């Protein structure tokens, strides 16, 4: 990485803010971590899909972040992420963003030209044979067939990432932004051998990535806990960290290159595993989509009672009525049991405590309802259609909502992952 280039710190946290009202509350969680001696760079992310649904523009995310930083006198690094960007959607993010999650999942498995694959295989004889990753007991054998097959599956995706990177570089200049390559939204986890080969291809393509988001085993559903084998996740993460360290030494990738875990938020059961690997390898991590801010807004509204609670109930009723339409875009990352969704009539009779207890993610609470939570998670479109009605109530109940947002991000995400106590 060039001297003076924009650099992502060792620890960073990606957090969404769909309606652009909670940046200060989110940043407050990072302030509290800094007060305890740990710097965590906040990265505000909002996808093109979310901007389209809400009708917002990327510069609104930048404006909210800048205002929060000024208000809280934050003097450390912070970023605004063009989330899951492609060549088709990157244009509107060129001015306001300085972090780009380049998403190439759609190109994985698409064939690259045979000549390009052949050239890649010839260029990397060092990848053949036994590879020993530092900190990992067993070695890994890479055959010519492995190299060929991995090239066939991933080379076109890496080439596409290069096109997007060069488009951004042409607009912003080399070293003036943080590039990430995302390969998490695909059918299966990449092996450490595949990741190593992918990183060699990324280096060939000249992309100075500072984070990479591979696919892990298990389900990473939106806003609820991890579903899968935690021990397997911990091992996969360890192998990925070791593969990254190997690639940095071998291919001259940026020294601060680290894993990006696209959590979908609230993967509490794997947080100790993430923490353990960070300590084992003295590794950084980018924990993305940490803190389900929009749900904390709903919790705050319900907690406030009166008009806030009434609107929270109304939003659920609308989400319930349009659940198929709302769930369709997120079908691969939600698991809602229709039988466990309370009727709008039942919810209409709930107290503040009943609503917040069903929605707040406390896994061992008998009142917590993951299906209720997931439907509301994807139901932000309902609030978006309410426009000023929703935003006015956010502003009227700012203090109680901000407390929920900060506590959620700090206590449930930052503490277990980055502070460990």
Coordinates of C-alpha atoms in Angstrom, one line a residue:
X1 CA 0.0 0.0 0.0
X2 CA 1.4 3.4 -1.0
X3 CA 2.7 5.7 1.7
X4 CA 0.0 8.1 2.9
X5 CA -2.7 5.9 1.4
X6 CA -6.0 5.8 3.3
X7 CA -5.8 2.9 5.7
X8 CA -8.4 1.0 7.6
X9 CA -7.5 0.4 11.2
X10 CA -7.0 -3.0 12.7
X11 CA -10.5 -3.1 14.2
X12 CA -13.5 -1.7 12.4
X13 CA -17.3 -2.1 12.6
X14 CA -19.8 -1.8 9.7
X15 CA -23.1 -0.5 10.9
X16 CA -26.2 0.4 8.9
X17 CA -28.5 3.3 9.5
X18 CA -31.4 3.0 7.1
X19 CA -33.1 6.3 7.9
X20 CA -30.0 8.3 8.7
X21 CA -31.0 9.4 12.2
X22 CA -28.8 7.3 14.5
X23 CA -25.2 8.1 13.4
X24 CA -24.5 9.9 16.7
X25 CA -25.9 7.0 18.8
X26 CA -23.8 4.5 16.8
X27 CA -20.6 6.6 17.0
X28 CA -21.2 6.9 20.8
X29 CA -20.6 3.1 21.0
X30 CA -17.2 3.6 19.4
X31 CA -16.5 6.5 21.7
X32 CA -17.2 4.2 24.7
X33 CA -14.8 1.6 23.3
X34 CA -12.1 4.2 22.8
X35 CA -12.6 5.3 26.4
X36 CA -11.7 1.7 27.3
X37 CA -8.6 1.9 25.2
X38 CA -9.7 0.2 22.0
X39 CA -10.0 2.1 18.7
X40 CA -12.7 0.8 16.4
X41 CA -13.3 2.6 13.1
X42 CA -17.0 3.1 12.4
X43 CA -18.0 2.3 8.8
X44 CA -21.5 3.4 7.9
X45 CA -22.9 1.2 5.2
X46 CA -26.1 1.3 3.2
X47 CA -26.7 -0.8 0.1
X48 CA -28.0 0.4 -3.2
X49 CA -31.2 -1.7 -2.6
X50 CA -31.8 0.1 0.7
X51 CA -31.3 3.5 -0.9
X52 CA -33.7 2.6 -3.7
X53 CA -36.4 1.3 -1.3
X54 CA -36.2 4.3 1.0
X55 CA -35.6 6.9 -1.7
X56 CA -32.4 8.2 -0.2
X57 CA -29.1 9.2 -1.8
X58 CA -25.7 8.0 -0.8
X59 CA -24.7 11.6 0.2
X60 CA -27.2 11.4 3.0
X61 CA -25.2 8.7 4.7
X62 CA -22.0 10.7 4.4
X63 CA -23.8 13.8 5.7
X64 CA -25.1 11.9 8.8
X65 CA -21.7 10.4 9.5
X66 CA -19.9 13.8 9.2
X67 CA -22.4 15.5 11.4
X68 CA -22.0 12.8 14.1
X69 CA -18.2 13.0 14.0
X70 CA -18.4 16.7 14.4
X71 CA -20.9 16.6 17.2
X72 CA -19.0 13.9 19.2
X73 CA -15.5 15.4 18.4
X74 CA -14.4 12.1 17.0
X75 CA -10.8 12.5 15.9
X76 CA -10.1 8.9 14.7
X77 CA -10.8 7.4 11.3
X78 CA -14.3 6.8 10.0
X79 CA -15.7 5.7 6.7
X80 CA -18.7 5.6 4.5
X81 CA -19.2 2.3 2.6
X82 CA -20.7 1.8 -0.8
X83 CA -22.2 -1.5 0.2
X84 CA -22.2 -4.5 -2.2
X85 CA -21.4 -2.3 -5.2
X86 CA -21.2 -3.4 -8.8
X87 CA -20.1 -1.8 -12.0
X88 CA -23.7 -1.0 -12.7
X89 CA -24.4 0.8 -9.4
X90 CA -21.1 2.3 -8.4
X91 CA -21.5 5.7 -10.1
X92 CA -23.7 7.4 -7.5
X93 CA -21.3 6.4 -4.7
X94 CA -18.1 7.8 -6.2
X95 CA -18.4 11.3 -4.6
X96 CA -19.7 10.5 -1.0
X97 CA -18.0 7.2 -0.2
X98 CA -14.4 6.2 0.8
X99 CA -15.0 2.5 1.4
X100 CA -16.2 0.2 -1.4
X101 CA -17.5 -3.3 -0.8
X102 CA -17.1 -4.7 -4.3
X103 CA -19.6 -7.6 -4.7
X104 CA -18.7 -10.2 -7.3
X105 CA -20.9 -13.0 -6.1
X106 CA -22.9 -13.0 -9.3
X107 CA -19.8 -13.7 -11.4
X108 CA -18.6 -16.6 -9.3
X109 CA -18.8 -19.7 -11.5
X110 CA -19.0 -17.8 -14.7
X111 CA -16.3 -19.0 -17.1
X112 CA -13.2 -16.9 -17.7
X113 CA -11.5 -17.2 -21.1
X114 CA -9.5 -20.3 -21.4
X115 CA -6.4 -18.4 -22.3
X116 CA -6.8 -16.2 -19.1
X117 CA -7.0 -19.3 -16.9
X118 CA -4.0 -20.9 -18.6
X119 CA -2.0 -17.8 -18.1
X120 CA -3.0 -17.6 -14.5
X121 CA -1.9 -21.2 -13.9
X122 CA 1.4 -20.7 -15.6
X123 CA 2.0 -17.5 -13.6
X124 CA 1.7 -19.2 -10.3
X125 CA 3.9 -22.4 -10.1
X126 CA 4.6 -21.4 -6.5
X127 CA 1.1 -22.3 -5.5
X128 CA 1.6 -26.0 -6.5
X129 CA 2.6 -28.6 -4.0
X130 CA 2.5 -28.4 -0.2
X131 CA 1.5 -25.1 1.4
X132 CA 2.2 -24.5 5.1
X133 CA 0.2 -21.8 6.7
X134 CA 1.7 -20.1 9.8
X135 CA -0.1 -21.1 13.0
X136 CA -1.9 -24.1 11.3
X137 CA -0.6 -27.6 12.1
X138 CA -1.5 -29.4 8.9
X139 CA -0.3 -28.4 5.4
X140 CA -2.4 -28.2 2.3
X141 CA -1.6 -29.8 -1.1
X142 CA -2.5 -27.8 -4.2
X143 CA -2.5 -29.7 -7.5
X144 CA -2.6 -28.3 -11.0
X145 CA -6.2 -29.5 -11.1
X146 CA -7.0 -27.4 -8.0
X147 CA -5.4 -24.4 -9.5
X148 CA -7.3 -24.9 -12.8
X149 CA -10.7 -25.5 -11.2
X150 CA -10.4 -22.6 -8.8
X151 CA -9.4 -20.4 -11.7
X152 CA -12.4 -21.6 -13.6
X153 CA -14.7 -20.7 -10.8
X154 CA -13.3 -17.4 -9.5
X155 CA -11.1 -15.8 -12.1
X156 CA -14.0 -14.1 -13.9
X157 CA -15.3 -12.7 -10.6
X158 CA -11.8 -11.3 -9.7
X159 CA -11.5 -9.7 -13.2
X160 CA -14.9 -8.1 -12.6
X161 CA -13.7 -6.8 -9.2
X162 CA -10.7 -5.3 -11.0
X163 CA -13.0 -3.4 -13.4
X164 CA -15.0 -1.9 -10.5
X165 CA -11.8 -1.1 -8.6
X166 CA -10.4 0.8 -11.6
X167 CA -13.6 2.7 -12.1
X168 CA -13.4 3.9 -8.5
X169 CA -9.7 4.6 -8.7
X170 CA -10.2 6.6 -11.9
X171 CA -12.6 8.9 -10.0
X172 CA -11.0 9.1 -6.6
X173 CA -7.3 8.5 -7.2
X174 CA -5.1 5.7 -6.0
X175 CA -5.0 5.3 -2.2
X176 CA -7.9 7.6 -1.5
X177 CA -10.4 4.8 -0.6
X178 CA -10.5 1.4 1.0
X179 CA -11.4 -1.5 -1.3
X180 CA -13.0 -4.7 -0.1
X181 CA -13.9 -7.7 -2.2
X182 CA -17.0 -9.6 -1.2
X183 CA -17.6 -13.3 -2.0
X184 CA -19.9 -14.2 0.8
X185 CA -23.2 -14.3 -1.1
X186 CA -22.5 -17.5 -2.8
X187 CA -23.5 -21.2 -2.4
X188 CA -20.7 -22.6 -0.3
X189 CA -17.7 -21.6 1.8
X190 CA -14.4 -21.2 0.1
X191 CA -11.6 -23.5 1.3
X192 CA -8.3 -21.9 2.5
X193 CA -6.7 -23.2 -0.7
X194 CA -9.4 -21.5 -2.8
X195 CA -9.0 -18.3 -0.8
X196 CA -5.2 -18.3 -1.3
X197 CA -5.6 -18.8 -5.0
X198 CA -8.3 -16.0 -5.1
X199 CA -5.9 -13.6 -3.3
X200 CA -3.2 -14.4 -5.8
X201 CA -5.6 -13.5 -8.6
X202 CA -6.6 -10.3 -6.7
X203 CA -2.9 -9.3 -6.5
X204 CA -2.5 -10.0 -10.2
X205 CA -5.4 -7.7 -10.9
X206 CA -3.7 -4.9 -8.9
X207 CA -6.5 -4.5 -6.4
X208 CA -4.9 -3.3 -3.0
X209 CA -7.7 -4.8 -1.0
X210 CA -7.7 -4.1 2.8
X211 CA -10.6 -6.5 3.6
X212 CA -12.0 -9.6 2.0
X213 CA -15.3 -11.2 2.8
X214 CA -15.3 -14.9 2.1
X215 CA -18.3 -17.2 2.6
X216 CA -18.4 -19.2 5.8
X217 CA -20.4 -22.4 6.6
X218 CA -23.7 -22.0 8.3
X219 CA -26.5 -19.6 7.9
X220 CA -26.1 -15.9 8.4
X221 CA -29.7 -14.8 8.5
X222 CA -30.6 -11.1 8.9
X223 CA -30.8 -9.9 12.5
X224 CA -30.8 -13.2 14.3
X225 CA -28.2 -15.6 15.6
X226 CA -25.9 -17.9 13.6
X227 CA -27.2 -21.3 12.6
X228 CA -24.5 -23.8 12.2
X229 CA -21.5 -25.5 13.8
X230 CA -19.6 -22.9 15.8
X231 CA -16.5 -25.1 16.0
X232 CA -16.4 -25.4 12.2
X233 CA -16.8 -21.6 11.9
X234 CA -13.9 -21.0 14.3
X235 CA -11.7 -23.4 12.3
X236 CA -12.7 -21.8 8.9
X237 CA -11.9 -18.4 10.2
X238 CA -8.5 -19.5 11.6
X239 CA -7.6 -21.0 8.2
X240 CA -8.8 -17.9 6.4
X241 CA -6.7 -15.6 8.6
X242 CA -3.6 -17.8 8.0
X243 CA -4.2 -17.8 4.3
X244 CA -4.5 -14.0 4.2
X245 CA -1.2 -13.7 6.2
X246 CA 0.5 -16.0 3.7
X247 CA -0.8 -14.1 0.7
X248 CA 0.3 -10.7 2.2
X249 CA 3.8 -12.1 2.4
X250 CA 3.8 -13.8 -0.9
X251 CA 2.1 -11.3 -3.1
X252 CA 2.7 -7.9 -1.5
X253 CA -0.9 -7.2 -0.7
X254 CA -1.5 -4.5 2.0
X255 CA -0.1 -5.5 5.4
X256 CA -3.4 -4.5 7.1
X257 CA -5.5 -6.9 4.9
X258 CA -8.0 -8.6 7.1
X259 CA -11.1 -10.6 7.2
X260 CA -14.5 -9.0 6.8
X261 CA -17.3 -11.0 8.5
X262 CA -20.6 -10.1 6.9
X263 CA -22.6 -11.1 9.8
X264 CA -26.1 -10.0 8.9
X265 CA -25.9 -8.8 12.5
X266 CA -26.4 -10.4 15.9
X267 CA -24.4 -13.6 15.4
X268 CA -23.8 -13.8 19.1
X269 CA -22.9 -17.5 19.3
X270 CA -19.9 -17.0 17.0
X271 CA -18.6 -13.8 18.7
X272 CA -16.4 -15.7 21.2
X273 CA -14.9 -17.7 18.2
X274 CA -14.2 -14.4 16.4
X275 CA -12.6 -13.0 19.5
X276 CA -10.5 -16.2 20.1
X277 CA -9.1 -16.1 16.5
X278 CA -8.3 -12.4 16.8
X279 CA -6.3 -13.1 19.9
X280 CA -4.7 -16.3 18.6
X281 CA -3.4 -14.7 15.4
X282 CA -3.2 -11.0 16.7
X283 CA -5.5 -10.3 13.7
X284 CA -7.8 -7.5 12.9
X285 CA -11.3 -7.9 11.8
X286 CA -14.1 -5.9 10.1
X287 CA -17.4 -6.9 11.7
X288 CA -20.0 -5.8 9.1
X289 CA -23.6 -5.0 9.7
X290 CA -23.3 -5.0 13.4
X291 CA -26.3 -3.6 15.2
X292 CA -29.8 -3.8 13.7
X293 CA -30.4 0.0 14.1
X294 CA -33.8 0.1 12.4
X295 CA -35.1 -2.5 14.9
X296 CA -33.7 -0.5 17.8
X297 CA -35.7 2.4 16.5
X298 CA -38.8 0.3 16.6
X299 CA -37.9 -0.9 20.1
X300 CA -37.4 2.7 21.2
X301 CA -40.7 3.8 19.7
X302 CA -42.6 0.9 21.4
X303 CA -40.8 1.6 24.7
X304 CA -41.9 5.2 24.6
X305 CA -45.6 4.2 24.6
X306 CA -48.3 6.4 23.2
X307 CA -48.0 7.4 19.6
X308 CA -44.7 5.6 19.3
X309 CA -46.1 2.2 20.4
X310 CA -49.2 2.7 18.2
X311 CA -47.0 3.3 15.2
X312 CA -44.8 0.3 16.0
X313 CA -48.0 -1.8 16.0
X314 CA -49.2 -0.3 12.8
X315 CA -45.8 -1.1 11.1
X316 CA -46.1 -4.7 12.2
X317 CA -49.7 -5.0 10.9
X318 CA -48.6 -3.6 7.5
X319 CA -45.5 -5.9 7.4
X320 CA -47.7 -8.9 8.2
X321 CA -50.2 -8.0 5.5
X322 CA -47.4 -7.7 2.9
X323 CA -45.0 -10.3 4.3
X324 CA -44.6 -12.2 1.0
X325 CA -43.6 -9.1 -0.9
X326 CA -41.3 -7.9 1.8
X327 CA -39.6 -11.3 2.3
X328 CA -39.0 -12.1 -1.3
X329 CA -35.8 -10.1 -1.8
X330 CA -34.3 -11.6 1.4
X331 CA -35.5 -15.2 0.9
X332 CA -32.0 -16.7 1.2
X333 CA -31.2 -14.9 4.4
X334 CA -34.3 -15.2 6.5
X335 CA -36.1 -18.2 8.1
X336 CA -39.5 -17.1 9.3
X337 CA -42.0 -19.7 10.7
X338 CA -45.4 -18.3 9.7
X339 CA -47.0 -20.3 12.5
X340 CA -44.9 -18.2 15.0
X341 CA -46.0 -14.8 13.7
X342 CA -48.6 -13.3 16.0
X343 CA -51.6 -11.8 14.4
X344 CA -51.9 -8.0 14.1
X345 CA -54.9 -8.2 16.3
X346 CA -52.9 -9.9 19.0
X347 CA -50.1 -7.4 18.7
X348 CA -52.6 -4.5 18.8
X349 CA -53.3 -5.5 22.4
X350 CA -49.7 -5.7 23.5
X351 CA -48.1 -3.5 26.1
X352 CA -44.8 -1.7 25.4
X353 CA -43.0 -4.5 27.3
X354 CA -44.7 -7.3 25.3
X355 CA -43.7 -5.7 22.0
X356 CA -40.1 -4.9 23.0
X357 CA -39.6 -8.3 24.6
X358 CA -40.7 -10.1 21.4
X359 CA -38.5 -7.9 19.2
X360 CA -35.3 -7.4 21.3
X361 CA -32.8 -10.1 20.5
X362 CA -32.2 -11.7 23.9
X363 CA -31.9 -15.4 22.9
X364 CA -32.6 -16.9 26.3
X365 CA -35.7 -14.8 26.8
X366 CA -39.0 -16.8 26.6
X367 CA -40.7 -13.7 25.1
X368 CA -38.2 -13.3 22.2
X369 CA -39.7 -14.2 18.8
X370 CA -37.2 -14.6 16.0
X371 CA -39.9 -14.8 13.3
X372 CA -41.5 -11.6 14.5
X373 CA -38.0 -10.0 14.6
X374 CA -37.1 -11.1 11.1
X375 CA -40.3 -10.0 9.5
X376 CA -39.9 -6.5 11.0
X377 CA -36.2 -6.5 10.0
X378 CA -37.2 -6.8 6.3
X379 CA -40.2 -4.5 6.9
X380 CA -38.3 -1.2 6.8
X381 CA -40.1 -0.5 3.5
X382 CA -43.3 0.0 5.5
X383 CA -41.7 2.7 7.6
X384 CA -40.1 4.3 4.5
X385 CA -43.6 4.7 3.0
X386 CA -44.7 6.5 6.2
X387 CA -42.2 9.3 5.4
X388 CA -42.4 12.2 7.9
X389 CA -44.8 10.4 10.2
X390 CA -42.1 7.9 11.0
X391 CA -39.2 10.4 11.0
X392 CA -41.1 12.9 13.2
X393 CA -41.6 10.2 15.8
X394 CA -37.9 9.2 15.6
X395 CA -37.0 12.8 16.4
X396 CA -39.6 13.2 19.1
X397 CA -38.3 10.1 20.9
X398 CA -34.6 10.6 20.1
X399 CA -33.2 10.1 23.6
X400 CA -34.9 6.8 24.3
X401 CA -34.1 5.5 20.8
X402 CA -30.5 6.6 21.0
X403 CA -30.0 4.8 24.3
X404 CA -31.2 1.6 22.7
X405 CA -29.1 2.0 19.6
X406 CA -25.9 2.7 21.6
X407 CA -26.5 -0.1 24.2
X408 CA -27.2 -2.6 21.4
X409 CA -24.1 -1.8 19.4
X410 CA -21.8 -1.5 22.4
X411 CA -23.0 -4.2 24.8
X412 CA -24.1 -6.9 22.3
X413 CA -21.5 -6.4 19.5
X414 CA -18.4 -4.4 20.5
X415 CA -17.9 -5.8 23.9
X416 CA -17.9 -9.5 23.1
X417 CA -15.9 -9.2 19.8
X418 CA -13.4 -6.4 20.5
X419 CA -13.2 -6.0 24.2
X420 CA -13.9 -9.6 25.3
X421 CA -15.4 -8.6 28.7

